[in-house]
Every structure is written in structure tokens, then in C-alpha cells.
């Protein structure tokens, strides 16, 4: 049972109890002061539950808007928290992983282990993962995945939402003892772009159609909210979009991979605004080279996996160039190196997690405590 449903039951019971009290034949036999505590407590229960349910909206998915200090820096030597034991299908291995999401409440990292066609859950601090979806070979059966590119958690339904790229579908998979998934969106080339907003709406980028669609509950076709005007580099176009992020205002940030930029589409806009890159393919601080994972904080600062430059970049709102926060030290397997980073996420403390794809590992870069007091 989800929190929202649980508190709905409480609210219903409180309301029914109040109606019974008011309609009881003995109601007129006692002074109002006798009933006042009962009615007052029912009223407080209603207010508390309604407030609590409103706050639950932010728990719908695990991709939260994070609060990060403008002065924050990260320790440059990362710690391997998943994989890092060459490529393979062992429970201590990953093979070309792509996206990830963090569930701080359960201290768990969910990883789209793409070339193993599975989703793996790694508890914080453990050396082996657990298969929670797929892992039954490559295929299109309901118990299989085919190059799983990204994963998010829907806490409302206690399920995983998965980009099943090779099968051109988005799958919902129960988190608890799930043995099969259910296709909820079909005929979409979801190369990694998957996000859920606070209303439970899904945003899915289509790598082939060069667009992002929003899927409300019950939608059969979705609504184009970014791109959809053919492949190109105009501000109303995208070229091979990968990852997406949606902020509190429902603005959509798209890693526009082959245009080497991140574009922000305000809700309802017909064209985007370049917020990172967009100055050609390159390794300058004003450039990106095939960007993937993207996260935006409460200030509108963009964090992006600059994949082919082997670095994670930070672009403050309105800036014309970014700065390197980790990586950028050529390819390699040292703690301060990345090799084709793809997915990225932050935990509640501001520590940075990066999928280091070609090294088959997830690296954690801890936030530098001294930078927070600057």
C-alpha cells in the first residue's frame, strides 16, 4: 500500500465517523460541548492528512530537484560503488551500463545494466548487486529486456520505469518480487531520455523521431513538448536527443546529443533555449561533445555528462561557458578519470554519482565539505 492510498483511507474514515456522529439519533440529547472534541479532532485529522498528501507529490519519482551550494566542489578521486570488476554478467559486474537513479530512502542505486539486459539494484556500501528486472537474456518477452538504457522509480506505484531501447518500448516493472514487466509506451526509441514529474507524467525522448513527448496517465499517443520538427539544429529542432530532466516549473532540459548542446524548453514553448554548449563539437569550456545525462538544481544550474570529453560539466544559469567539476583527465580507470560517462545523479547530501560506461562501473564523487562553508 502506498502512502497516498493509506492516508486516503484515514481521511475517509475520519469523514465517515463525523457523518455518523452528526446523524446519530442521540445527537440532540447532549450539549454541543460534548461533541466538540470529536468534531475538532476529525477536523484536525482532515487538515493533517490533506497537507501530508499534498507534500507527497514530491515523492512521486526519485528524480528530485536538488539544493546545491553555488560554491560546491567535489573531491576529484571517485569511489567505485558498483561494478568496476571488468565487464561481465556476474553480480559484482556491469556491462556497458547507461542510466541510474538513486533511492535515498532505501539507500539503493538502480542501474540500467544495458548489455546484460537487466536492471540491477546495489545497496549503498555493498560489493554485489541484485537483479530486479530482466536478466533472462536478450529478448522481447515480458520477463526480458533488450539493451535497457535507463531506469527511474515511481514510488506511488512502487515500480520501476525502464527504457527498453532494443524493444522500442517503456516498461513498468514491480519493485517487489517482480518477475515480469508491462509495456506502457510502445514504438518509441528511448535511448535514455526518461523522466517523471511531480504529477506522475512521463517525459520520453525519441532518438529516432527527434522529439520529446509527455505522457499523462491514460494517454495513448502523448504530446510533443520538445522538438518534433525533423532533425536539425534550429531552436525548434533536435538531433538524436538522449537524456531529459524536468524542473519544478515543468521546463524540459534535453541533451541534444548530435547538436552538442543542452536545450531548455519552457512549458508550452515552440522552441528551445540553449543553456549549455551549442558552439560546435569540441572540448573547450564553451563546448560539449555528445552530451548524455543531465540534472538541474534549484538555481537552474545545469550538470551534464559531457561524454566524449570524459568529464562532468556545470553550467550556471545564464553562463556562456561551463566548468569541469569531475573528470576531464583523459580516458582511464584512475579515480580522477572517466571514460564515456553517461548517467549522473546526486544524493540528498549532494554527492555525485556517475555511470562510467566504458569502465563498467559507477563512481561516487563526494562533495567537498570545506566548499560548503566558503
Coordinates of C-alpha atoms in Angstrom, one line a residue:
X1 CA 0.0 0.0 0.0
X2 CA 1.4 3.4 -0.9
X3 CA 1.5 6.4 1.5
X4 CA -1.1 8.3 -0.6
X5 CA -3.6 5.4 -0.5
X6 CA -3.0 4.8 3.2
X7 CA -3.8 8.4 4.1
X8 CA -6.8 8.4 1.8
X9 CA -8.2 5.6 3.9
X10 CA -7.6 7.6 7.1
X11 CA -9.3 10.7 5.6
X12 CA -12.3 8.6 4.5
X13 CA -12.7 7.0 8.0
X14 CA -12.5 10.4 9.6
X15 CA -15.1 11.8 7.3
X16 CA -17.5 8.8 7.8
X17 CA -17.1 9.0 11.6
X18 CA -18.0 12.7 11.6
X19 CA -21.2 12.0 9.5
X20 CA -22.2 9.1 11.8
X21 CA -21.8 11.4 14.8
X22 CA -23.9 14.2 13.3
X23 CA -26.7 11.9 12.1
X24 CA -26.9 9.8 15.2
X25 CA -30.4 9.8 16.9
X26 CA -28.7 10.6 20.2
X27 CA -27.0 13.8 18.8
X28 CA -29.7 16.2 20.2
X29 CA -29.6 14.6 23.6
X30 CA -26.2 16.1 24.6
X31 CA -24.9 19.6 24.6
X32 CA -22.6 20.7 21.7
X33 CA -19.7 20.8 24.2
X34 CA -19.9 17.0 24.4
X35 CA -19.4 16.6 20.6
X36 CA -16.9 19.4 20.1
X37 CA -13.8 17.3 20.9
X38 CA -14.9 14.6 18.5
X39 CA -15.6 17.1 15.7
X40 CA -12.5 19.1 16.4
X41 CA -10.2 16.0 16.2
X42 CA -11.9 14.9 13.0
X43 CA -11.3 18.4 11.5
X44 CA -7.6 18.3 12.6
X45 CA -7.2 14.8 11.0
X46 CA -8.7 16.1 7.8
X47 CA -6.3 19.1 7.7
X48 CA -3.2 17.0 8.6
X49 CA -3.9 14.3 6.1
X50 CA -4.7 16.8 3.3
X51 CA -1.5 18.6 4.0
X52 CA 0.5 15.4 4.1
X53 CA -0.9 14.2 0.9
X54 CA 0.0 17.5 -0.8
X55 CA 3.6 17.1 0.3
X56 CA 3.6 13.5 -1.1
X57 CA 3.5 14.8 -4.6
X58 CA 7.3 15.4 -4.5
X59 CA 7.7 11.7 -3.7
X60 CA 6.2 10.6 -7.0
X61 CA 9.5 9.8 -8.6
X62 CA 13.1 9.7 -7.4
X63 CA 14.5 12.4 -9.7
X64 CA 14.3 15.4 -7.3
X65 CA 15.3 19.0 -7.6
X66 CA 18.4 19.2 -5.6
X67 CA 19.7 22.1 -3.5
X68 CA 23.4 22.5 -4.2
X69 CA 25.6 25.4 -3.0
X70 CA 26.9 27.7 -5.7
X71 CA 30.3 27.2 -4.1
X72 CA 30.2 23.4 -4.0
X73 CA 33.1 21.4 -5.3
X74 CA 33.7 17.7 -5.3
X75 CA 36.6 15.5 -4.3
X76 CA 38.3 14.6 -7.5
X77 CA 39.1 11.0 -6.8
X78 CA 35.9 9.0 -7.2
X79 CA 35.0 5.8 -5.2
X80 CA 33.7 2.8 -7.1
X81 CA 30.3 1.9 -5.6
X82 CA 29.1 -0.6 -8.3
X83 CA 30.9 -2.7 -10.8
X84 CA 34.5 -2.0 -11.6
X85 CA 35.4 -5.7 -12.0
X86 CA 35.8 -5.7 -15.8
X87 CA 32.7 -6.4 -17.9
X88 CA 30.6 -9.4 -17.4
X89 CA 27.3 -10.7 -16.1
X90 CA 28.4 -11.6 -12.5
X91 CA 26.5 -9.9 -9.7
X92 CA 29.6 -7.9 -9.0
X93 CA 29.9 -6.8 -12.6
X94 CA 28.3 -4.4 -15.1
X95 CA 28.5 -4.4 -18.9
X96 CA 28.1 -1.1 -20.7
X97 CA 25.8 0.5 -18.1
X98 CA 23.9 3.6 -19.0
X99 CA 21.4 5.3 -16.7
X100 CA 21.0 5.2 -13.0
X101 CA 18.7 6.5 -10.3
X102 CA 19.1 6.8 -6.5
X103 CA 16.5 5.9 -3.9
X104 CA 18.0 7.5 -0.8
X105 CA 15.0 6.3 1.3
X106 CA 16.1 2.7 0.7
X107 CA 19.8 3.5 0.3
X108 CA 19.8 1.9 -3.2
X109 CA 21.3 2.6 -6.6
X110 CA 19.3 1.3 -9.6
X111 CA 21.4 0.8 -12.7
X112 CA 20.4 0.1 -16.3
X113 CA 23.0 -2.6 -17.0
X114 CA 22.5 -2.3 -20.7
X115 CA 24.5 -5.1 -22.3
X116 CA 23.4 -7.5 -19.6
X117 CA 19.7 -6.6 -20.5
X118 CA 18.8 -6.1 -16.9
X119 CA 18.3 -3.6 -14.1
X120 CA 20.5 -4.1 -11.0
X121 CA 19.9 -2.7 -7.5
X122 CA 23.0 -2.0 -5.4
X123 CA 22.6 -1.2 -1.8
X124 CA 24.9 1.6 -0.5
X125 CA 28.1 0.1 0.6
X126 CA 27.7 -3.5 -0.8
X127 CA 30.0 -5.2 -3.3
X128 CA 27.4 -7.1 -5.2
X129 CA 24.1 -6.1 -6.9
X130 CA 20.7 -7.8 -7.1
X131 CA 18.8 -8.3 -10.4
X132 CA 15.4 -6.6 -10.1
X133 CA 14.3 -6.6 -13.7
X134 CA 15.2 -8.6 -16.8
X135 CA 18.4 -10.8 -16.5
X136 CA 16.7 -13.5 -18.6
X137 CA 18.7 -13.0 -21.7
X138 CA 18.1 -10.5 -24.6
X139 CA 14.6 -10.7 -25.9
X140 CA 11.1 -9.2 -26.1
X141 CA 9.2 -11.5 -23.7
X142 CA 7.6 -9.8 -20.7
X143 CA 10.3 -11.2 -18.5
X144 CA 13.1 -9.9 -20.7
X145 CA 14.8 -6.6 -21.7
X146 CA 16.8 -5.7 -24.8
X147 CA 19.5 -3.1 -24.1
X148 CA 18.0 -1.4 -21.1
X149 CA 19.1 2.2 -21.3
X150 CA 17.6 4.0 -18.3
X151 CA 15.5 3.4 -15.2
X152 CA 13.6 5.5 -12.7
X153 CA 11.5 4.7 -9.7
X154 CA 7.8 5.5 -9.3
X155 CA 7.2 5.5 -5.6
X156 CA 3.5 5.9 -5.9
X157 CA 3.1 2.5 -7.6
X158 CA 6.3 1.1 -6.1
X159 CA 7.6 0.2 -9.5
X160 CA 10.5 0.7 -11.9
X161 CA 10.0 2.5 -15.2
X162 CA 12.5 1.3 -17.8
X163 CA 13.8 2.5 -21.2
X164 CA 13.8 -0.9 -23.0
X165 CA 15.6 0.6 -26.1
X166 CA 16.1 -2.6 -28.2
X167 CA 12.4 -3.4 -27.9
X168 CA 11.3 0.2 -28.6
X169 CA 9.2 0.4 -25.5
X170 CA 8.9 1.8 -22.0
X171 CA 8.2 -0.9 -19.4
X172 CA 6.7 -0.7 -15.9
X173 CA 8.2 -3.4 -13.6
X174 CA 7.0 -4.1 -10.0
X175 CA 9.8 -3.4 -7.5
X176 CA 8.7 -6.0 -5.0
X177 CA 9.2 -9.6 -6.4
X178 CA 8.5 -8.5 -9.9
X179 CA 9.2 -11.3 -12.5
X180 CA 7.5 -9.6 -15.5
X181 CA 7.2 -6.1 -16.9
X182 CA 4.3 -4.4 -18.7
X183 CA 4.8 -2.2 -21.8
X184 CA 3.2 1.1 -21.0
X185 CA 4.5 3.0 -24.1
X186 CA 5.3 1.3 -27.4
X187 CA 7.0 2.3 -30.7
X188 CA 9.5 4.7 -29.1
X189 CA 13.3 4.7 -29.4
X190 CA 14.0 5.6 -25.8
X191 CA 17.8 5.8 -25.9
X192 CA 17.9 7.0 -22.3
X193 CA 15.6 10.1 -22.1
X194 CA 13.1 9.2 -19.3
X195 CA 11.8 11.4 -16.5
X196 CA 8.7 11.6 -14.3
X197 CA 7.5 14.9 -13.0
X198 CA 5.6 15.6 -9.7
X199 CA 2.2 14.9 -11.4
X200 CA 3.3 11.4 -12.4
X201 CA 3.6 12.4 -16.1
X202 CA 6.3 10.7 -18.1
X203 CA 8.7 12.5 -20.4
X204 CA 10.3 10.3 -23.1
X205 CA 12.8 11.3 -25.7
X206 CA 12.6 9.6 -29.1
X207 CA 16.1 9.2 -30.5
X208 CA 14.8 8.4 -34.0
X209 CA 11.9 11.0 -34.3
X210 CA 14.0 13.8 -32.7
X211 CA 11.3 14.8 -30.2
X212 CA 10.3 14.5 -26.5
X213 CA 6.7 13.5 -25.7
X214 CA 4.9 13.9 -22.4
X215 CA 2.6 11.1 -21.4
X216 CA -0.2 11.8 -19.0
X217 CA -1.9 9.0 -17.2
X218 CA -4.2 7.3 -19.7
X219 CA -2.6 8.9 -22.8
X220 CA -2.3 6.7 -25.9
X221 CA -0.3 9.0 -28.1
X222 CA 1.4 11.5 -25.8
X223 CA 2.0 15.2 -26.6
X224 CA 5.2 16.6 -28.2
X225 CA 6.8 19.0 -25.8
X226 CA 10.2 19.5 -27.4
X227 CA 11.4 19.1 -31.0
X228 CA 9.1 17.2 -33.4
X229 CA 10.1 19.4 -36.4
X230 CA 12.5 17.0 -38.0
X231 CA 16.2 16.5 -37.4
X232 CA 18.3 19.7 -37.4
X233 CA 20.0 22.4 -35.4
X234 CA 17.3 25.1 -35.4
X235 CA 16.0 26.1 -31.9
X236 CA 12.7 24.2 -32.7
X237 CA 14.6 21.1 -33.7
X238 CA 16.6 18.3 -32.0
X239 CA 19.2 15.8 -33.4
X240 CA 19.4 12.5 -31.6
X241 CA 18.1 13.6 -28.2
X242 CA 19.3 11.4 -25.3
X243 CA 18.6 12.3 -21.6
X244 CA 15.9 14.7 -20.3
X245 CA 15.2 16.5 -17.0
X246 CA 12.1 18.4 -15.9
X247 CA 12.3 21.2 -13.3
X248 CA 9.7 22.5 -10.8
X249 CA 8.2 24.8 -13.5
X250 CA 7.9 21.8 -15.9
X251 CA 10.5 23.2 -18.1
X252 CA 12.2 20.4 -20.0
X253 CA 16.0 20.2 -20.4
X254 CA 17.2 18.0 -23.3
X255 CA 20.6 16.6 -24.0
X256 CA 20.6 17.3 -27.8
X257 CA 23.4 14.9 -28.5
X258 CA 24.3 15.4 -32.1
X259 CA 24.0 19.2 -31.8
X260 CA 26.4 19.1 -28.8
X261 CA 24.2 21.2 -26.6
X262 CA 21.6 21.1 -23.8
X263 CA 18.4 22.9 -24.7
X264 CA 15.7 24.2 -22.3
X265 CA 12.1 24.1 -23.4
X266 CA 9.8 26.2 -21.2
X267 CA 6.4 24.6 -20.8
X268 CA 4.3 25.3 -23.8
X269 CA 7.2 26.8 -25.8
X270 CA 7.6 26.2 -29.6
X271 CA 11.4 26.4 -29.5
X272 CA 14.1 25.9 -27.0
X273 CA 16.9 28.0 -25.4
X274 CA 20.5 26.8 -25.4
X275 CA 21.7 26.6 -21.8
X276 CA 24.9 24.6 -22.3
X277 CA 27.2 24.1 -25.4
X278 CA 25.8 24.8 -28.8
X279 CA 29.1 26.1 -30.1
X280 CA 30.1 23.1 -32.2
X281 CA 31.7 19.9 -31.2
X282 CA 34.8 20.4 -29.1
X283 CA 36.5 20.3 -25.7
X284 CA 36.5 24.0 -24.9
X285 CA 34.7 25.2 -21.8
X286 CA 32.0 26.7 -24.0
X287 CA 31.6 23.4 -25.9
X288 CA 30.2 19.9 -25.4
X289 CA 30.9 16.7 -27.3
X290 CA 27.9 14.2 -27.4
X291 CA 26.2 15.0 -24.1
X292 CA 24.1 12.5 -22.2
X293 CA 22.9 12.6 -18.6
X294 CA 21.6 16.0 -17.4
X295 CA 20.4 17.2 -14.0
X296 CA 19.3 20.7 -13.0
X297 CA 19.4 22.1 -9.4
X298 CA 17.2 24.7 -7.6
X299 CA 19.2 27.6 -9.1
X300 CA 18.8 26.5 -12.7
X301 CA 22.5 25.3 -12.8
X302 CA 22.9 22.5 -15.4
X303 CA 25.1 19.5 -14.7
X304 CA 25.8 17.4 -17.8
X305 CA 27.7 14.3 -18.7
X306 CA 30.0 15.6 -21.5
X307 CA 30.5 12.0 -22.6
X308 CA 33.1 12.1 -25.3
X309 CA 35.2 14.7 -23.4
X310 CA 35.2 12.3 -20.4
X311 CA 34.0 14.9 -17.9
X312 CA 31.1 16.2 -16.0
X313 CA 30.3 19.9 -16.6
X314 CA 28.5 22.5 -14.6
X315 CA 26.8 25.5 -16.4
X316 CA 25.4 28.2 -14.1
X317 CA 22.2 29.8 -15.2
X318 CA 22.8 32.3 -18.0
X319 CA 26.5 31.4 -18.3
X320 CA 28.2 31.3 -21.7
X321 CA 30.7 28.6 -20.6
X322 CA 30.8 25.9 -18.1
X323 CA 33.4 24.5 -15.7
X324 CA 34.6 20.9 -15.1
X325 CA 33.6 19.5 -11.8
X326 CA 35.0 16.0 -12.2
X327 CA 36.9 14.1 -14.8
X328 CA 38.5 15.8 -17.8
X329 CA 41.8 13.9 -17.3
X330 CA 41.7 11.8 -20.5
X331 CA 40.3 8.3 -20.6
X332 CA 41.4 5.9 -17.9
X333 CA 40.5 3.9 -14.8
X334 CA 42.1 6.0 -12.1
X335 CA 39.8 7.6 -9.5
X336 CA 40.0 11.0 -11.2
X337 CA 39.3 9.7 -14.7
X338 CA 36.1 8.9 -16.6
X339 CA 35.7 7.1 -19.9
X340 CA 32.5 7.9 -21.7
X341 CA 30.3 8.9 -18.7
X342 CA 26.6 8.5 -19.4
X343 CA 24.2 8.8 -16.5
X344 CA 24.6 11.1 -13.4
X345 CA 22.6 11.8 -10.3
X346 CA 23.0 13.4 -6.8
X347 CA 22.1 12.0 -3.4
X348 CA 20.5 14.1 -0.7
X349 CA 23.9 15.2 0.6
X350 CA 25.0 16.4 -2.8
X351 CA 27.4 13.6 -3.5
X352 CA 27.7 13.0 -7.3
X353 CA 27.2 9.5 -8.8
X354 CA 28.4 8.9 -12.4
X355 CA 28.0 5.9 -14.7
X356 CA 31.4 5.4 -16.1
X357 CA 30.2 3.4 -19.1
X358 CA 33.4 2.1 -20.7
X359 CA 34.9 1.1 -17.4
X360 CA 31.7 -0.7 -16.4
X361 CA 31.4 1.0 -13.1
X362 CA 29.5 3.6 -11.1
X363 CA 31.7 6.3 -9.4
X364 CA 30.8 8.3 -6.4
X365 CA 32.4 11.8 -6.1
X366 CA 31.9 13.1 -2.6
X367 CA 31.0 16.7 -2.1
X368 CA 33.9 18.7 -0.5
X369 CA 32.7 19.8 2.9
X370 CA 35.1 22.7 3.0
X371 CA 33.5 24.2 -0.1
X372 CA 30.1 24.4 1.6
X373 CA 31.4 26.8 4.3
X374 CA 33.1 29.1 1.8

